[in-house]
Amino acid sequence: MKKKTGLWLFAALLAAVSVSIFLLDPPQDEPLYADIQPDSGKGSNTISYGLYEPDGQIIDNGTVITPGSGNRITKVLSLSHFLEVDRKYGLVVLEDFKQVPFTIDGKTQTFYTFDMTPNQTVNVKIETTVQEGAQELDYLVIPKPEYMVKDQDIEKASVLQEALPLRFPIHRRQNSALDYATPVRTFTSGPNDNVFISSKAEELKILFQSPDDEPAYLSVGNIQKQDVDYALVAFMNWEQVPVDDQHPVLYAKVKPGERIVYPLQFPDTQTEQSYQIFAFPKPFQVDRQDYPSQHLYGTLRTIVQP
């Protein structure tokens, strides 16, 4: 059997994840969007997801995608929900880390939601038109996008921390330098995390809730042994907003053992809204042979209040 690129998160909080899908009882005239995995299937307490060509051929994470006529890209997201609970999922598509509209069943939107019941599989045909020269296309599956952790339960919050990423290069980026944002603080000791929102630059204390006019700080850390580049994007109510009140995408370079800090300004809101930041390692360098380049890190969600 051909080995597939997989993303697996084995934990009680997050279901195991792979990039191979098993379609439950598909009709004979419908493509089989999957291979059977030994640790997947009914009763496995897993979520399996992946991207496919319309004819059923799997697209390994990091594979170069070639746009068709008119720069259109048509793919199928297949997701199998092998959990014993109902759950809602959301979908966001990013072109060069900027949220773009896409079309499903003739309707164009920038955020799409769907409900799943235990042991259900859905196949969603997604049509996207990219700009000439676009370099990376990312599909993000958001678990429980409507959920807000109001009781400050760290276990619940951790379940919502990560989105399920599918990252693909469209064209290889030339060796042009990224425009890195300048941090306001740099720490070389103390607590560290990949990406974290807090009320103070000096500490990593979870910010479950915050008024929209209160200052906050974004920490970006590196616990690896080499420099790491990140593309950072922010969402409020699943619409992209500037990370630092200016840039829709903020690029950061972090040295080994460092934690760099940027000031945050939450957008104004009239109602409580979920706010979350995602960090994409190795922006514009995603490759099917480089697992870290296919990954994604998320902050714990913050409820922004009027």
Tab-separated table of C-alpha atoms in Angstrom:
chain	number	residue	atom	x	y	z
A	1	MET	CA	0.000	0.000	0.000
A	2	LYS	CA	1.287	3.473	-0.840
A	3	LYS	CA	2.326	5.341	2.260
A	4	LYS	CA	0.309	8.489	2.842
A	5	THR	CA	1.355	11.688	4.568
A	6	GLY	CA	-0.512	11.705	7.891
A	7	LEU	CA	-1.270	13.981	10.760
A	8	TRP	CA	-1.969	12.088	13.994
A	9	LEU	CA	-2.713	13.670	17.336
A	10	PHE	CA	-3.133	10.865	19.884
A	11	ALA	CA	-4.674	12.343	23.024
A	12	ALA	CA	-7.777	12.164	25.134
A	13	LEU	CA	-8.507	15.769	24.298
A	14	LEU	CA	-7.855	15.707	20.574
A	15	ALA	CA	-8.888	12.792	18.426
A	16	ALA	CA	-6.256	11.067	16.334
A	17	VAL	CA	-5.891	12.671	12.960
A	18	SER	CA	-4.581	11.382	9.650
A	19	VAL	CA	-4.569	12.556	6.082
A	20	SER	CA	-6.193	9.340	4.856
A	21	ILE	CA	-9.957	8.861	4.865
A	22	PHE	CA	-12.231	5.835	4.935
A	23	LEU	CA	-15.574	6.544	3.266
A	24	LEU	CA	-18.398	4.662	4.976
A	25	ASP	CA	-20.431	2.485	2.584
A	26	PRO	CA	-19.875	4.639	-0.538
A	27	PRO	CA	-22.153	4.141	-3.550
A	28	GLN	CA	-20.523	2.044	-6.246
A	29	ASP	CA	-20.546	4.953	-8.729
A	30	GLU	CA	-18.906	7.401	-6.281
A	31	PRO	CA	-15.109	7.698	-5.908
A	32	LEU	CA	-13.675	6.089	-2.792
A	33	TYR	CA	-12.024	9.037	-1.052
A	34	ALA	CA	-9.803	6.875	1.137
A	35	ASP	CA	-7.712	3.945	2.145
A	36	ILE	CA	-8.641	1.948	5.228
A	37	GLN	CA	-6.314	2.687	8.131
A	38	PRO	CA	-5.948	0.105	10.930
A	39	ASP	CA	-6.400	2.706	13.677
A	40	SER	CA	-9.388	4.394	12.048
A	41	GLY	CA	-13.024	3.452	11.590
A	42	LYS	CA	-16.134	3.098	13.705
A	43	GLY	CA	-15.414	3.019	17.426
A	44	SER	CA	-11.819	4.253	17.022
A	45	ASN	CA	-12.453	7.681	18.607
A	46	THR	CA	-10.610	9.357	15.733
A	47	ILE	CA	-11.102	12.107	13.201
A	48	SER	CA	-9.703	11.425	9.731
A	49	TYR	CA	-9.501	14.029	7.003
A	50	GLY	CA	-7.803	14.679	3.697
A	51	LEU	CA	-7.966	16.413	0.334
A	52	TYR	CA	-8.740	14.577	-2.887
A	53	GLU	CA	-9.109	15.134	-6.577
A	54	PRO	CA	-12.736	14.922	-7.757
A	55	ASP	CA	-11.945	11.480	-9.217
A	56	GLY	CA	-10.966	10.161	-5.765
A	57	GLN	CA	-7.167	10.392	-5.985
A	58	ILE	CA	-5.622	11.451	-2.679
A	59	ILE	CA	-3.474	14.592	-2.565
A	60	ASP	CA	-0.707	14.215	-0.021
A	61	ASN	CA	-0.158	17.224	2.205
A	62	GLY	CA	2.520	19.452	0.696
A	63	THR	CA	1.937	18.306	-2.891
A	64	VAL	CA	2.141	21.089	-5.480
A	65	ILE	CA	-1.346	22.033	-6.701
A	66	THR	CA	-1.640	23.272	-10.282
A	67	PRO	CA	-4.579	25.619	-10.996
A	68	GLY	CA	-6.753	24.868	-13.990
A	69	SER	CA	-8.352	27.171	-16.533
A	70	GLY	CA	-9.044	30.627	-15.122
A	71	ASN	CA	-6.835	29.802	-12.119
A	72	ARG	CA	-9.611	27.637	-10.695
A	73	ILE	CA	-8.862	24.878	-8.204
A	74	THR	CA	-11.496	22.218	-7.502
A	75	LYS	CA	-10.825	19.674	-4.764
A	76	VAL	CA	-12.802	17.459	-2.381
A	77	LEU	CA	-12.412	17.662	1.389
A	78	SER	CA	-13.285	14.322	2.974
A	79	LEU	CA	-13.736	14.142	6.734
A	80	SER	CA	-14.677	11.100	8.807
A	81	HIS	CA	-15.988	11.777	12.306
A	82	PHE	CA	-15.420	8.531	14.225
A	83	LEU	CA	-16.464	10.041	17.561
A	84	GLU	CA	-19.512	9.121	19.622
A	85	VAL	CA	-20.758	12.721	19.804
A	86	ASP	CA	-22.374	15.196	17.434
A	87	ARG	CA	-20.062	18.008	16.369
A	88	LYS	CA	-20.012	21.077	14.167
A	89	TYR	CA	-17.011	21.883	11.969
A	90	GLY	CA	-16.023	25.026	10.112
A	91	LEU	CA	-13.945	25.523	6.979
A	92	VAL	CA	-11.649	28.418	6.048
A	93	VAL	CA	-9.539	28.712	2.889
A	94	LEU	CA	-6.400	30.864	2.825
A	95	GLU	CA	-4.429	32.008	-0.203
A	96	ASP	CA	-0.963	33.162	0.829
A	97	PHE	CA	-2.341	33.253	4.400
A	98	LYS	CA	-5.213	35.589	3.509
A	99	GLN	CA	-8.820	34.422	3.794
A	100	VAL	CA	-10.457	34.019	0.390
A	101	PRO	CA	-13.971	33.123	-0.797
A	102	PHE	CA	-14.748	29.638	-2.053
A	103	THR	CA	-17.794	27.956	-3.548
A	104	ILE	CA	-19.651	24.901	-2.234
A	105	ASP	CA	-22.890	23.703	-3.851
A	106	GLY	CA	-23.130	26.903	-5.874
A	107	LYS	CA	-22.854	29.193	-2.838
A	108	THR	CA	-19.809	31.416	-2.376
A	109	GLN	CA	-18.673	32.220	1.156
A	110	THR	CA	-15.561	32.820	3.257
A	111	PHE	CA	-16.614	30.507	6.103
A	112	TYR	CA	-18.579	27.271	5.814
A	113	THR	CA	-19.989	25.090	8.583
A	114	PHE	CA	-21.351	21.568	8.613
A	115	ASP	CA	-22.742	19.278	11.324
A	116	MET	CA	-21.664	15.682	11.818
A	117	THR	CA	-23.142	12.789	13.748
A	118	PRO	CA	-21.198	9.833	15.214
A	119	ASN	CA	-19.310	7.714	12.658
A	120	GLN	CA	-20.335	9.920	9.745
A	121	THR	CA	-18.239	10.823	6.693
A	122	VAL	CA	-18.818	13.899	4.537
A	123	ASN	CA	-17.266	14.808	1.193
A	124	VAL	CA	-17.295	18.518	0.373
A	125	LYS	CA	-16.445	19.730	-3.131
A	126	ILE	CA	-14.638	23.073	-2.864
A	127	GLU	CA	-14.077	25.436	-5.789
A	128	THR	CA	-11.563	28.255	-5.410
A	129	THR	CA	-10.127	30.818	-7.824
A	130	VAL	CA	-6.612	31.957	-6.943
A	131	GLN	CA	-4.729	35.014	-8.074
A	132	GLU	CA	-1.960	34.813	-10.619
A	133	GLY	CA	1.285	34.175	-8.771
A	134	ALA	CA	-0.311	32.804	-5.597
A	135	GLN	CA	2.143	30.549	-3.808
A	136	GLU	CA	0.348	28.639	-1.020
A	137	LEU	CA	-3.210	27.408	-0.539
A	138	ASP	CA	-4.383	26.236	2.884
A	139	TYR	CA	-7.609	24.570	3.981
A	140	LEU	CA	-8.344	24.818	7.715
A	141	VAL	CA	-10.970	22.624	9.366
A	142	ILE	CA	-12.122	24.241	12.623
A	143	PRO	CA	-13.620	21.944	15.319
A	144	LYS	CA	-16.607	23.377	17.207
A	145	PRO	CA	-16.261	26.902	15.759
A	146	GLU	CA	-19.297	28.158	17.673
A	147	TYR	CA	-18.046	27.074	21.097
A	148	MET	CA	-16.854	29.579	23.691
A	149	VAL	CA	-15.154	28.394	26.886
A	150	LYS	CA	-16.847	30.559	29.515
A	151	ASP	CA	-16.068	28.418	32.566
A	152	GLN	CA	-12.271	28.677	32.098
A	153	ASP	CA	-11.984	24.902	31.771
A	154	ILE	CA	-8.488	24.254	30.414
A	155	GLU	CA	-9.483	20.798	29.195
A	156	LYS	CA	-12.282	22.196	27.034
A	157	ALA	CA	-10.073	25.041	25.837
A	158	SER	CA	-7.299	22.671	24.756
A	159	VAL	CA	-9.667	20.719	22.501
A	160	LEU	CA	-10.310	23.910	20.537
A	161	GLN	CA	-6.703	25.059	20.310
A	162	GLU	CA	-5.720	23.383	17.054
A	163	ALA	CA	-7.343	23.541	13.653
A	164	LEU	CA	-6.870	20.646	11.213
A	165	PRO	CA	-4.578	21.973	8.457
A	166	LEU	CA	-4.174	20.945	4.836
A	167	ARG	CA	-1.339	23.001	3.314
A	168	PHE	CA	-0.273	22.989	-0.335
A	169	PRO	CA	2.171	24.958	-2.473
A	170	ILE	CA	0.816	26.387	-5.713
A	171	HIS	CA	4.081	27.786	-7.000
A	172	ARG	CA	7.438	27.633	-5.296
A	173	ARG	CA	8.404	30.911	-3.671
A	174	GLN	CA	11.553	32.564	-4.925
A	175	ASN	CA	14.280	33.229	-2.382
A	176	SER	CA	12.922	36.656	-1.504
A	177	ALA	CA	13.075	37.607	2.167
A	178	LEU	CA	9.963	37.854	4.304
A	179	ASP	CA	9.151	41.204	5.887
A	180	TYR	CA	9.491	40.261	9.548
A	181	ALA	CA	7.643	42.303	12.165
A	182	THR	CA	9.742	43.736	14.979
A	183	PRO	CA	8.782	42.398	18.436
A	184	VAL	CA	8.454	44.712	21.435
A	185	ARG	CA	10.047	42.216	23.833
A	186	THR	CA	12.346	39.209	23.546
A	187	PHE	CA	12.801	36.598	26.277
A	188	THR	CA	15.549	33.984	26.288
A	189	SER	CA	14.496	32.218	29.489
A	190	GLY	CA	11.312	31.374	31.324
A	191	PRO	CA	8.122	29.736	30.025
A	192	ASN	CA	7.760	29.218	26.296
A	193	ASP	CA	5.073	28.124	23.867
A	194	ASN	CA	4.644	28.143	20.102
A	195	VAL	CA	1.934	30.794	20.115
A	196	PHE	CA	0.097	32.239	23.111
A	197	ILE	CA	-2.154	35.201	24.018
A	198	SER	CA	-1.825	36.762	27.474
A	199	SER	CA	-2.614	40.028	29.230
A	200	LYS	CA	1.046	40.672	30.122
A	201	ALA	CA	4.192	40.319	28.055
A	202	GLU	CA	6.171	38.861	30.949
A	203	GLU	CA	3.978	35.838	31.616
A	204	LEU	CA	2.050	33.099	29.858
A	205	LYS	CA	-1.278	33.175	31.667
A	206	ILE	CA	-4.334	32.090	29.701
A	207	LEU	CA	-6.539	34.985	28.643
A	208	PHE	CA	-9.957	33.336	28.495
A	209	GLN	CA	-11.862	36.624	28.215
A	210	SER	CA	-10.992	40.260	27.536
A	211	PRO	CA	-12.816	43.532	26.819
A	212	ASP	CA	-12.121	44.694	23.271
A	213	ASP	CA	-10.354	47.842	24.499
A	214	GLU	CA	-7.932	46.066	26.852
A	215	PRO	CA	-4.319	45.579	25.709
A	216	ALA	CA	-3.030	42.053	25.197
A	217	TYR	CA	0.149	40.393	23.972
A	218	LEU	CA	0.998	37.675	21.492
A	219	SER	CA	3.959	35.452	22.363
A	220	VAL	CA	5.653	33.449	19.619
A	221	GLY	CA	8.174	30.888	20.820
A	222	ASN	CA	10.733	28.448	19.496
A	223	ILE	CA	11.659	25.313	21.434
A	224	GLN	CA	13.545	23.804	18.496
A	225	LYS	CA	17.269	23.864	17.731
A	226	GLN	CA	17.079	26.031	14.607
A	227	ASP	CA	15.477	29.327	13.609
A	228	VAL	CA	11.772	29.136	12.789
A	229	ASP	CA	9.751	31.409	10.512
A	230	TYR	CA	6.025	31.827	11.114
A	231	ALA	CA	3.127	33.385	9.253
A	232	LEU	CA	0.630	34.567	11.884
A	233	VAL	CA	-3.050	35.157	11.126
A	234	ALA	CA	-5.911	36.197	13.422
A	235	PHE	CA	-9.630	35.444	13.275
A	236	MET	CA	-12.557	36.929	15.140
A	237	ASN	CA	-15.843	35.115	14.619
A	238	TRP	CA	-13.949	33.291	11.833
A	239	GLU	CA	-13.344	36.363	9.730
A	240	GLN	CA	-9.700	37.335	9.332
A	241	VAL	CA	-8.645	40.496	11.164
A	242	PRO	CA	-5.254	42.265	11.365
A	243	VAL	CA	-2.923	40.662	13.878
A	244	ASP	CA	-1.453	43.939	15.098
A	245	ASP	CA	-4.219	46.335	13.974
A	246	GLN	CA	-2.291	46.831	10.724
A	247	HIS	CA	-1.143	43.671	8.958
A	248	PRO	CA	-3.487	40.858	7.861
A	249	VAL	CA	-0.450	38.555	8.005
A	250	LEU	CA	2.421	39.034	10.437
A	251	TYR	CA	5.716	37.288	9.709
A	252	ALA	CA	8.036	36.400	12.572
A	253	LYS	CA	11.474	34.830	12.839
A	254	VAL	CA	12.273	33.222	16.187
A	255	LYS	CA	15.694	32.000	17.272
A	256	PRO	CA	16.112	28.757	19.249
A	257	GLY	CA	15.023	29.136	22.863
A	258	GLU	CA	13.535	32.584	22.331
A	259	ARG	CA	10.049	33.917	22.973
A	260	ILE	CA	9.242	37.130	21.143
A	261	VAL	CA	6.252	39.311	21.995
A	262	TYR	CA	3.976	41.540	19.916
A	263	PRO	CA	1.237	43.881	21.166
A	264	LEU	CA	-2.334	42.961	20.252
A	265	GLN	CA	-5.322	45.219	19.740
A	266	PHE	CA	-8.624	43.352	19.639
A	267	PRO	CA	-11.183	44.605	17.092
A	268	ASP	CA	-14.210	46.483	18.402
A	269	THR	CA	-17.260	44.310	18.928
A	270	GLN	CA	-20.886	44.734	19.958
A	271	THR	CA	-21.287	41.123	21.106
A	272	GLU	CA	-19.055	38.406	22.544
A	273	GLN	CA	-16.864	36.909	19.828
A	274	SER	CA	-14.265	34.141	19.622
A	275	TYR	CA	-10.738	35.310	18.815
A	276	GLN	CA	-7.910	32.993	17.828
A	277	ILE	CA	-4.485	33.267	16.196
A	278	PHE	CA	-2.817	30.562	14.102
A	279	ALA	CA	0.903	30.250	13.403
A	280	PHE	CA	2.040	28.564	10.174
A	281	PRO	CA	5.653	27.361	10.400
A	282	LYS	CA	7.794	27.615	7.271
A	283	PRO	CA	5.497	29.918	5.274
A	284	PHE	CA	5.747	29.404	1.505
A	285	GLN	CA	8.029	26.417	2.108
A	286	VAL	CA	5.459	23.649	2.575
A	287	ASP	CA	6.652	20.375	1.089
A	288	ARG	CA	5.312	16.820	1.103
A	289	GLN	CA	8.668	15.526	2.381
A	290	ASP	CA	8.850	18.060	5.230
A	291	TYR	CA	6.298	17.285	7.947
A	292	PRO	CA	6.944	20.418	10.089
A	293	SER	CA	6.126	22.591	7.075
A	294	GLN	CA	2.647	21.030	6.923
A	295	HIS	CA	1.810	21.807	10.535
A	296	LEU	CA	-0.104	24.567	12.307
A	297	TYR	CA	-0.179	25.936	15.861
A	298	GLY	CA	-3.069	27.762	17.481
A	299	THR	CA	-3.631	29.903	20.534
A	300	LEU	CA	-6.289	29.079	23.060
A	301	ARG	CA	-9.462	30.930	22.102
A	302	THR	CA	-10.149	34.243	23.785
A	303	ILE	CA	-13.680	35.585	24.182
A	304	VAL	CA	-13.584	39.260	23.183
A	305	GLN	CA	-16.265	41.278	24.954
A	306	PRO	CA	-17.785	44.715	24.189
